[in-house]
Amino acid sequence: MGPDVAAGGVGIILVAAGRGTRLGAGRPKALVPVGTAARARPLVLHALERALGTQGLRHVVVVAPPDPTGWQQMVDEVTGPAVSVVPGGAERTDSVAAGLAALPADLDVVLVHDAARAFTPTPVFDRVVAAVRAGHDAVVPALPVTDTVKQVAAEGTVEIVTATPDRAGLRAVQTPQGFRRATLERAHGQARGEARHTDDAGMVEATGGRVAVVPGDPRALKVTTPGDLEIAARWVDGERAEAEPLLVVLAGLPGVGKTTLARALCRRLAATHVRVDTVEQALVRAGMPGSEVGARGYAVALAVAADQATARRPVVADLVNAVPEARAAWEGLAADVGARLVRVEVVCSDDDVHRSRVEGRVADIDGHRVPTWKEVRAQDWTVWAGAELRIDTATTGVEDAATLIEEACR
């Protein structure tokens, strides 16, 4: 261990030049989208987003495939410290060397990170940097090995176990790996022209250096196979759900089946059901004149939905919502709380079916007077041009309709 490294600048080499053959995506691995199809982002952007939170970071060099056309524009989507792009080489060591040469000369701590480990949490980066600053020449994050490991040797057509290492002394190494800049440059210089190494810490070891270990993280999974990609996609969708509340607004005339559909959807999404009929009847029971209930009922429903969405609780709003002004209020609410808005227009194209539903309705809220067919037919209705879905309950069953909405929410 050398003397302490001053709190100078940190640089990251993000290695993203792999072809990703085992992933079978037909494109460089770093460009494979992760997450729900309609809103997925390339693996390299997920990696970059987490790397950019590293304390003391001043510059990131993304090492791209040999023809990085369009890469700079893509990485500029992520805000933070300076990011530049350079083409990689034939081998991983060539790519890291290219990234090292492109980092500003005054950066004294260098991290080398694989874009395939795109979901490594930012605190892992910080732990590695802190260990280098404490005086270690090279640092790797790692997890204990939980499986029994066997050393084998080929014997004819089979492999024979030759040893069983004690797993207590084994670690599964991850990235980012951190180095004093001089240590990494020296290791690359001495390894030039020699056998290729699978990681930079191995190069330091081969030149006589000592490598310290800090705790890694299970999310530093290396995305290599389609199964790994599925795991990563679940992480991304889960993070998005936590960061962005969901607001589903069902709009439709009385009797089209909104409430039945809303209840089915709430069961699937574990969502809060905000039903304007319930709000309005509560106001009436509290003494509000019926003539004043309409607009105020919507205002209360909006306030309840806003509270639930702010608490990151999915909301399904169930109301007539017949005109643009009412719909604009829900769209404004979604914008205010940062919610993902899914607008659903619910209709019943068969008048006979619709009429039978209206005339057969029995109020399920104390004091609620259900409208007559004549009143329903007389109600103003404007097609919701901005709706993501238009569901016809005359031809689509409740569970199928709920499935369509659930898919639109992803």
Short mmCIF file of C-alpha atoms in Angstrom, two decimals:
data_model
loop_
_atom_site.label_atom_id
_atom_site.label_comp_id
_atom_site.label_asym_id
_atom_site.label_seq_id
_atom_site.Cartn_x
_atom_site.Cartn_y
_atom_site.Cartn_z
CA MET A 1 0.00 0.00 0.00
CA GLY A 2 1.37 3.38 -0.99
CA PRO A 3 0.84 6.82 0.54
CA ASP A 4 -2.65 8.28 0.63
CA VAL A 5 -4.05 9.54 -2.65
CA ALA A 6 -5.19 13.15 -2.43
CA ALA A 7 -8.85 13.82 -3.11
CA GLY A 8 -8.20 14.64 -6.75
CA GLY A 9 -10.39 13.89 -9.74
CA VAL A 10 -11.96 10.54 -10.59
CA GLY A 11 -12.25 9.20 -14.12
CA ILE A 12 -14.27 6.20 -15.29
CA ILE A 13 -13.59 4.04 -18.32
CA LEU A 14 -16.91 2.46 -19.28
CA VAL A 15 -16.12 -0.54 -21.49
CA ALA A 16 -19.01 -1.02 -23.93
CA ALA A 17 -17.30 -2.46 -27.00
CA GLY A 18 -18.43 -6.09 -26.59
CA ARG A 19 -20.32 -7.78 -29.38
CA GLY A 20 -22.68 -9.66 -27.05
CA THR A 21 -22.68 -12.87 -29.09
CA ARG A 22 -24.06 -15.00 -26.25
CA LEU A 23 -26.93 -12.58 -25.79
CA GLY A 24 -28.04 -13.27 -29.37
CA ALA A 25 -29.52 -9.80 -29.84
CA GLY A 26 -27.97 -9.10 -33.25
CA ARG A 27 -26.35 -5.87 -32.06
CA PRO A 28 -23.58 -4.78 -29.68
CA LYS A 29 -24.51 -5.77 -26.14
CA ALA A 30 -24.35 -2.20 -24.85
CA LEU A 31 -27.08 -1.17 -27.29
CA VAL A 32 -29.54 -3.88 -26.26
CA PRO A 33 -32.64 -2.21 -24.78
CA VAL A 34 -33.63 -3.13 -21.22
CA GLY A 35 -37.10 -2.70 -19.76
CA THR A 36 -40.63 -2.68 -21.10
CA ALA A 37 -40.46 -2.48 -24.89
CA ALA A 38 -42.24 0.85 -25.33
CA ARG A 39 -39.98 2.63 -22.84
CA ALA A 40 -36.75 0.63 -22.86
CA ARG A 41 -33.28 2.21 -22.84
CA PRO A 42 -29.94 0.76 -24.00
CA LEU A 43 -27.82 -1.09 -21.46
CA VAL A 44 -25.02 1.48 -21.77
CA LEU A 45 -27.32 4.32 -20.67
CA HIS A 46 -28.36 2.39 -17.57
CA ALA A 47 -24.66 1.83 -16.78
CA LEU A 48 -23.79 5.46 -17.41
CA GLU A 49 -26.63 6.79 -15.30
CA ARG A 50 -25.40 4.91 -12.21
CA ALA A 51 -21.73 5.67 -12.85
CA LEU A 52 -22.34 9.41 -13.12
CA GLY A 53 -23.38 9.58 -9.46
CA THR A 54 -19.85 8.66 -8.27
CA GLN A 55 -18.44 11.14 -5.77
CA GLY A 56 -15.57 13.22 -7.16
CA LEU A 57 -16.22 12.09 -10.74
CA ARG A 58 -14.97 14.52 -13.40
CA HIS A 59 -14.92 12.56 -16.64
CA VAL A 60 -16.24 9.35 -18.20
CA VAL A 61 -14.85 7.76 -21.36
CA VAL A 62 -17.24 5.34 -23.02
CA VAL A 63 -15.33 2.78 -25.08
CA ALA A 64 -17.66 1.88 -27.95
CA PRO A 65 -17.47 -0.63 -30.81
CA PRO A 66 -15.05 0.25 -33.66
CA ASP A 67 -17.64 2.39 -35.48
CA PRO A 68 -19.24 4.53 -32.73
CA THR A 69 -21.41 6.64 -35.05
CA GLY A 70 -24.22 8.22 -33.06
CA TRP A 71 -22.83 7.16 -29.68
CA GLN A 72 -21.86 10.64 -28.50
CA GLN A 73 -25.35 11.94 -29.21
CA MET A 74 -26.83 8.97 -27.34
CA VAL A 75 -24.72 9.33 -24.20
CA ASP A 76 -25.38 13.07 -24.13
CA GLU A 77 -28.97 12.14 -23.13
CA VAL A 78 -27.66 11.51 -19.59
CA THR A 79 -26.75 14.67 -17.70
CA GLY A 80 -23.76 14.89 -15.38
CA PRO A 81 -19.96 15.18 -15.64
CA ALA A 82 -18.27 15.25 -19.04
CA VAL A 83 -18.69 12.11 -21.17
CA SER A 84 -16.69 11.33 -24.29
CA VAL A 85 -16.72 8.35 -26.64
CA VAL A 86 -13.77 6.53 -28.21
CA PRO A 87 -13.68 3.39 -30.39
CA GLY A 88 -12.49 0.19 -28.73
CA GLY A 89 -9.90 -2.34 -29.87
CA ALA A 90 -9.79 -6.00 -30.80
CA GLU A 91 -9.34 -7.18 -27.20
CA ARG A 92 -10.63 -5.90 -23.89
CA THR A 93 -7.16 -4.72 -22.85
CA ASP A 94 -6.92 -2.69 -26.06
CA SER A 95 -10.27 -1.06 -25.28
CA VAL A 96 -9.26 -0.15 -21.73
CA ALA A 97 -5.96 1.25 -22.99
CA ALA A 98 -7.87 3.43 -25.47
CA GLY A 99 -10.11 4.72 -22.69
CA LEU A 100 -7.14 5.39 -20.42
CA ALA A 101 -5.40 7.42 -23.10
CA ALA A 102 -8.54 9.54 -23.58
CA LEU A 103 -8.95 10.49 -19.89
CA PRO A 104 -7.65 13.94 -18.86
CA ALA A 105 -4.10 13.65 -17.53
CA ASP A 106 -4.83 15.22 -14.14
CA LEU A 107 -7.25 12.52 -12.94
CA ASP A 108 -5.51 10.43 -10.27
CA VAL A 109 -8.13 7.72 -9.60
CA VAL A 110 -9.38 5.60 -12.49
CA LEU A 111 -12.27 3.15 -12.40
CA VAL A 112 -12.76 0.54 -15.11
CA HIS A 113 -16.34 -0.63 -15.41
CA ASP A 114 -18.11 -3.08 -17.71
CA ALA A 115 -21.29 -1.71 -19.31
CA ALA A 116 -22.66 -5.25 -19.06
CA ARG A 117 -22.79 -4.69 -15.28
CA ALA A 118 -25.15 -1.82 -15.93
CA PHE A 119 -27.09 -2.00 -12.67
CA THR A 120 -24.18 -1.76 -10.26
CA PRO A 121 -25.45 0.68 -7.58
CA THR A 122 -23.59 3.97 -7.25
CA PRO A 123 -22.49 3.22 -3.63
CA VAL A 124 -20.29 0.42 -4.99
CA PHE A 125 -18.43 3.00 -7.11
CA ASP A 126 -18.00 5.18 -4.03
CA ARG A 127 -16.63 2.28 -1.95
CA VAL A 128 -14.02 1.52 -4.60
CA VAL A 129 -12.97 5.17 -4.88
CA ALA A 130 -12.70 5.49 -1.09
CA ALA A 131 -10.44 2.43 -0.89
CA VAL A 132 -8.12 3.78 -3.60
CA ARG A 133 -7.99 7.16 -1.86
CA ALA A 134 -7.09 5.34 1.37
CA GLY A 135 -3.90 4.19 -0.31
CA HIS A 136 -4.62 0.90 -2.10
CA ASP A 137 -3.09 0.63 -5.57
CA ALA A 138 -5.93 -1.53 -6.91
CA VAL A 139 -9.41 -2.32 -5.58
CA VAL A 140 -12.15 -4.70 -6.70
CA PRO A 141 -15.73 -5.14 -5.45
CA ALA A 142 -16.64 -8.76 -4.83
CA LEU A 143 -19.21 -11.10 -3.30
CA PRO A 144 -18.58 -14.29 -1.31
CA VAL A 145 -18.88 -17.49 -3.35
CA THR A 146 -21.91 -19.44 -2.11
CA ASP A 147 -21.66 -22.48 -4.42
CA THR A 148 -19.17 -25.28 -3.92
CA VAL A 149 -16.42 -24.87 -6.53
CA LYS A 150 -14.51 -27.76 -8.08
CA GLN A 151 -11.20 -27.64 -9.89
CA VAL A 152 -11.22 -30.09 -12.81
CA ALA A 153 -8.94 -31.52 -15.47
CA ALA A 154 -9.75 -33.24 -18.75
CA GLU A 155 -9.36 -36.99 -18.75
CA GLY A 156 -10.32 -38.47 -22.07
CA THR A 157 -13.87 -37.41 -22.91
CA VAL A 158 -14.78 -36.36 -19.37
CA GLU A 159 -13.58 -33.92 -16.75
CA ILE A 160 -12.33 -35.21 -13.41
CA VAL A 161 -12.34 -33.24 -10.14
CA THR A 162 -8.79 -32.58 -8.96
CA ALA A 163 -9.49 -30.31 -6.01
CA THR A 164 -12.24 -28.63 -3.98
CA PRO A 165 -11.09 -25.16 -2.90
CA ASP A 166 -12.36 -23.84 0.41
CA ARG A 167 -15.06 -21.40 -0.65
CA ALA A 168 -14.51 -19.32 2.52
CA GLY A 169 -11.47 -17.85 0.80
CA LEU A 170 -13.11 -17.35 -2.61
CA ARG A 171 -14.75 -14.22 -3.99
CA ALA A 172 -16.71 -13.50 -7.18
CA VAL A 173 -15.19 -10.29 -8.56
CA GLN A 174 -17.28 -7.53 -10.13
CA THR A 175 -16.72 -4.06 -11.54
CA PRO A 176 -16.00 -1.17 -11.26
CA GLN A 177 -12.38 -1.94 -10.47
CA GLY A 178 -10.44 1.03 -9.16
CA PHE A 179 -6.78 2.01 -9.52
CA ARG A 180 -4.25 4.68 -8.90
CA ARG A 181 -3.75 5.95 -12.40
CA ALA A 182 -0.01 5.25 -12.34
CA THR A 183 -0.65 1.67 -11.25
CA LEU A 184 -3.05 1.00 -14.12
CA GLU A 185 -0.79 2.65 -16.70
CA ARG A 186 2.19 0.63 -15.48
CA ALA A 187 0.24 -2.64 -15.59
CA HIS A 188 -0.91 -1.97 -19.15
CA GLY A 189 2.60 -1.02 -20.22
CA GLN A 190 4.17 -4.18 -18.79
CA ALA A 191 1.44 -6.46 -20.11
CA ARG A 192 1.70 -5.16 -23.66
CA GLY A 193 2.33 -8.06 -26.03
CA GLU A 194 1.87 -10.68 -23.29
CA ALA A 195 -1.03 -13.04 -22.62
CA ARG A 196 -4.39 -11.32 -22.48
CA HIS A 197 -6.07 -10.84 -19.11
CA THR A 198 -9.80 -11.04 -18.38
CA ASP A 199 -9.71 -8.05 -16.03
CA ASP A 200 -7.44 -5.17 -15.12
CA ALA A 201 -6.93 -6.29 -11.54
CA GLY A 202 -5.43 -9.49 -12.95
CA MET A 203 -2.94 -7.38 -14.89
CA VAL A 204 -1.94 -5.60 -11.70
CA GLU A 205 -1.51 -8.94 -9.93
CA ALA A 206 0.62 -10.25 -12.81
CA THR A 207 2.99 -7.29 -12.41
CA GLY A 208 3.38 -7.88 -8.67
CA GLY A 209 0.71 -5.49 -7.41
CA ARG A 210 -1.62 -6.08 -4.49
CA VAL A 211 -5.41 -5.89 -4.95
CA ALA A 212 -7.78 -4.95 -2.12
CA VAL A 213 -11.39 -6.14 -1.94
CA VAL A 214 -14.50 -4.16 -0.94
CA PRO A 215 -18.10 -5.44 -0.75
CA GLY A 216 -19.86 -5.79 -4.09
CA ASP A 217 -23.59 -5.98 -4.76
CA PRO A 218 -25.94 -8.60 -6.25
CA ARG A 219 -27.20 -6.00 -8.71
CA ALA A 220 -23.76 -5.86 -10.30
CA LEU A 221 -24.89 -8.87 -12.32
CA LYS A 222 -23.09 -9.20 -15.64
CA VAL A 223 -25.74 -9.32 -18.37
CA THR A 224 -24.52 -12.13 -20.61
CA THR A 225 -27.48 -14.36 -21.49
CA PRO A 226 -31.16 -13.77 -22.36
CA GLY A 227 -32.01 -14.94 -18.83
CA ASP A 228 -29.81 -12.21 -17.36
CA LEU A 229 -31.58 -9.69 -19.57
CA GLU A 230 -34.97 -10.78 -18.21
CA ILE A 231 -33.76 -10.27 -14.64
CA ALA A 232 -32.45 -6.81 -15.52
CA ALA A 233 -35.74 -5.90 -17.20
CA ARG A 234 -37.63 -6.74 -14.00
CA TRP A 235 -35.27 -4.50 -12.04
CA VAL A 236 -35.79 -1.62 -14.46
CA ASP A 237 -39.57 -1.94 -14.47
CA GLY A 238 -39.59 -2.18 -10.67
CA GLU A 239 -37.44 0.95 -10.31
CA ARG A 240 -39.67 2.81 -12.72
CA ALA A 241 -42.78 1.78 -10.80
CA GLU A 242 -41.25 3.12 -7.59
CA ALA A 243 -40.13 6.36 -9.19
CA GLU A 244 -43.24 7.04 -11.24
CA PRO A 245 -46.75 6.56 -9.81
CA LEU A 246 -49.47 5.18 -12.06
CA LEU A 247 -52.76 6.95 -12.77
CA VAL A 248 -55.38 5.12 -14.85
CA VAL A 249 -58.43 7.23 -15.74
CA LEU A 250 -61.52 5.39 -16.94
CA ALA A 251 -64.04 7.63 -18.70
CA GLY A 252 -67.43 6.56 -20.00
CA LEU A 253 -71.17 7.08 -19.77
CA PRO A 254 -73.12 5.43 -16.94
CA GLY A 255 -73.82 1.77 -17.56
CA VAL A 256 -70.87 0.97 -19.84
CA GLY A 257 -69.17 -1.09 -17.12
CA LYS A 258 -66.51 1.29 -15.76
CA THR A 259 -66.87 0.34 -12.12
CA THR A 260 -66.78 -3.42 -12.77
CA LEU A 261 -63.68 -2.91 -14.89
CA ALA A 262 -62.09 -0.58 -12.32
CA ARG A 263 -62.51 -3.13 -9.55
CA ALA A 264 -60.94 -5.89 -11.65
CA LEU A 265 -58.06 -3.60 -12.53
CA CYS A 266 -57.49 -2.55 -8.90
CA ARG A 267 -57.18 -6.18 -7.89
CA ARG A 268 -54.48 -6.72 -10.52
CA LEU A 269 -52.53 -3.53 -9.86
CA ALA A 270 -53.07 -3.33 -6.10
CA ALA A 271 -54.40 0.14 -6.85
CA THR A 272 -56.64 2.62 -5.03
CA HIS A 273 -60.13 2.90 -6.57
CA VAL A 274 -61.25 6.54 -6.74
CA ARG A 275 -64.94 6.40 -7.70
CA VAL A 276 -66.62 9.74 -8.17
CA ASP A 277 -70.11 8.30 -7.43
CA THR A 278 -68.92 7.38 -3.92
CA VAL A 279 -67.45 10.87 -3.40
CA GLU A 280 -70.59 12.62 -4.61
CA GLN A 281 -72.90 10.61 -2.37
CA ALA A 282 -70.69 11.30 0.63
CA LEU A 283 -71.02 15.03 -0.08
CA VAL A 284 -74.81 14.71 -0.36
CA ARG A 285 -75.02 12.84 2.93
CA ALA A 286 -72.90 15.60 4.49
CA GLY A 287 -75.59 18.14 3.54
CA MET A 288 -74.36 19.54 0.22
CA PRO A 289 -77.20 20.42 -2.19
CA GLY A 290 -77.37 18.02 -5.13
CA SER A 291 -77.06 20.91 -7.58
CA GLU A 292 -73.59 21.71 -6.25
CA VAL A 293 -72.22 18.19 -6.11
CA GLY A 294 -70.97 17.66 -9.68
CA ALA A 295 -67.93 19.94 -9.93
CA ARG A 296 -67.11 19.60 -6.23
CA GLY A 297 -67.25 15.83 -6.40
CA TYR A 298 -64.68 15.87 -9.18
CA ALA A 299 -62.50 18.28 -7.19
CA VAL A 300 -62.54 15.97 -4.17
CA ALA A 301 -61.81 12.92 -6.36
CA LEU A 302 -58.84 14.76 -7.86
CA ALA A 303 -57.51 15.64 -4.40
CA VAL A 304 -57.80 12.05 -3.15
CA ALA A 305 -56.09 10.75 -6.30
CA ALA A 306 -53.29 13.32 -5.90
CA ASP A 307 -52.61 12.19 -2.33
CA GLN A 308 -52.47 8.55 -3.36
CA ALA A 309 -50.21 9.22 -6.34
CA THR A 310 -47.87 11.35 -4.24
CA ALA A 311 -47.55 8.36 -1.90
CA ARG A 312 -46.56 6.31 -4.96
CA ARG A 313 -49.80 4.36 -4.81
CA PRO A 314 -51.34 3.27 -8.16
CA VAL A 315 -54.71 4.93 -8.74
CA VAL A 316 -57.67 3.91 -10.91
CA ALA A 317 -60.11 6.81 -11.32
CA ASP A 318 -63.66 5.81 -12.29
CA LEU A 319 -65.89 8.63 -13.51
CA VAL A 320 -67.92 9.85 -16.49
CA ASN A 321 -65.33 12.46 -17.43
CA ALA A 322 -67.36 13.38 -20.48
CA VAL A 323 -65.88 16.68 -21.65
CA PRO A 324 -62.38 18.04 -22.45
CA GLU A 325 -62.29 20.38 -19.43
CA ALA A 326 -62.76 17.50 -16.98
CA ARG A 327 -60.17 15.38 -18.75
CA ALA A 328 -57.66 18.22 -18.77
CA ALA A 329 -57.86 18.33 -14.97
CA TRP A 330 -56.73 14.69 -14.74
CA GLU A 331 -53.97 15.26 -17.26
CA GLY A 332 -52.82 18.27 -15.24
CA LEU A 333 -52.83 16.19 -12.06
CA ALA A 334 -50.63 13.54 -13.70
CA ALA A 335 -48.17 16.22 -14.78
CA ASP A 336 -48.11 17.82 -11.32
CA VAL A 337 -47.30 14.59 -9.44
CA GLY A 338 -45.12 13.05 -12.16
CA ALA A 339 -47.49 10.13 -12.72
CA ARG A 340 -47.64 7.86 -15.72
CA LEU A 341 -51.11 8.56 -17.12
CA VAL A 342 -53.12 5.90 -18.96
CA ARG A 343 -56.36 7.28 -20.38
CA VAL A 344 -59.09 4.76 -21.19
CA GLU A 345 -62.34 5.59 -22.95
CA VAL A 346 -64.95 2.92 -22.09
CA VAL A 347 -67.92 2.57 -24.45
CA CYS A 348 -70.70 0.12 -25.24
CA SER A 349 -71.39 0.05 -28.97
CA ASP A 350 -74.55 -2.07 -28.68
CA ASP A 351 -77.41 0.24 -27.62
CA ASP A 352 -79.63 -2.68 -26.59
CA VAL A 353 -76.95 -4.08 -24.30
CA HIS A 354 -76.17 -0.62 -22.93
CA ARG A 355 -79.85 0.12 -22.26
CA SER A 356 -80.41 -3.19 -20.50
CA ARG A 357 -77.45 -2.48 -18.23
CA VAL A 358 -78.69 1.01 -17.37
CA GLU A 359 -82.25 -0.10 -16.70
CA GLY A 360 -81.09 -3.13 -14.74
CA ARG A 361 -78.69 -1.24 -12.47
CA VAL A 362 -79.21 -1.39 -8.72
CA ALA A 363 -77.53 1.29 -6.65
CA ASP A 364 -74.69 -0.11 -4.53
CA ILE A 365 -74.08 3.18 -2.68
CA ASP A 366 -76.51 4.33 0.01
CA GLY A 367 -78.73 7.11 -1.37
CA HIS A 368 -77.36 6.93 -4.91
CA ARG A 369 -79.98 7.51 -7.60
CA VAL A 370 -78.93 5.77 -10.79
CA PRO A 371 -79.71 7.65 -14.02
CA THR A 372 -82.44 6.59 -16.42
CA TRP A 373 -81.73 5.51 -20.00
CA LYS A 374 -83.23 8.81 -21.22
CA GLU A 375 -80.83 10.77 -18.99
CA VAL A 376 -77.85 8.76 -20.18
CA ARG A 377 -78.79 9.32 -23.85
CA ALA A 378 -79.16 13.07 -23.22
CA GLN A 379 -75.73 13.43 -21.63
CA ASP A 380 -73.04 15.31 -23.53
CA TRP A 381 -70.14 13.15 -24.67
CA THR A 382 -66.97 14.03 -26.52
CA VAL A 383 -64.70 11.35 -27.92
CA TRP A 384 -61.42 11.30 -25.94
CA ALA A 385 -58.98 11.79 -28.80
CA GLY A 386 -55.92 11.51 -26.56
CA ALA A 387 -56.90 8.23 -24.93
CA GLU A 388 -54.36 5.40 -25.05
CA LEU A 389 -57.17 2.84 -25.23
CA ARG A 390 -60.81 2.70 -26.34
CA ILE A 391 -62.50 -0.37 -24.91
CA ASP A 392 -65.88 -1.55 -26.16
CA THR A 393 -67.53 -3.57 -23.38
CA ALA A 394 -70.12 -4.90 -25.83
CA THR A 395 -67.40 -7.01 -27.45
CA THR A 396 -64.65 -7.22 -24.78
CA GLY A 397 -65.06 -9.06 -21.48
CA VAL A 398 -63.98 -7.61 -18.16
CA GLU A 399 -60.83 -9.71 -17.72
CA ASP A 400 -59.72 -9.21 -21.33
CA ALA A 401 -60.27 -5.46 -20.96
CA ALA A 402 -58.29 -5.43 -17.72
CA THR A 403 -55.45 -7.26 -19.47
CA LEU A 404 -55.37 -4.66 -22.25
CA ILE A 405 -55.16 -1.83 -19.70
CA GLU A 406 -52.55 -3.66 -17.64
CA GLU A 407 -50.37 -4.03 -20.73
CA ALA A 408 -50.75 -0.32 -21.54
CA CYS A 409 -49.52 0.48 -18.01
CA ARG A 410 -46.13 -1.21 -18.56
#
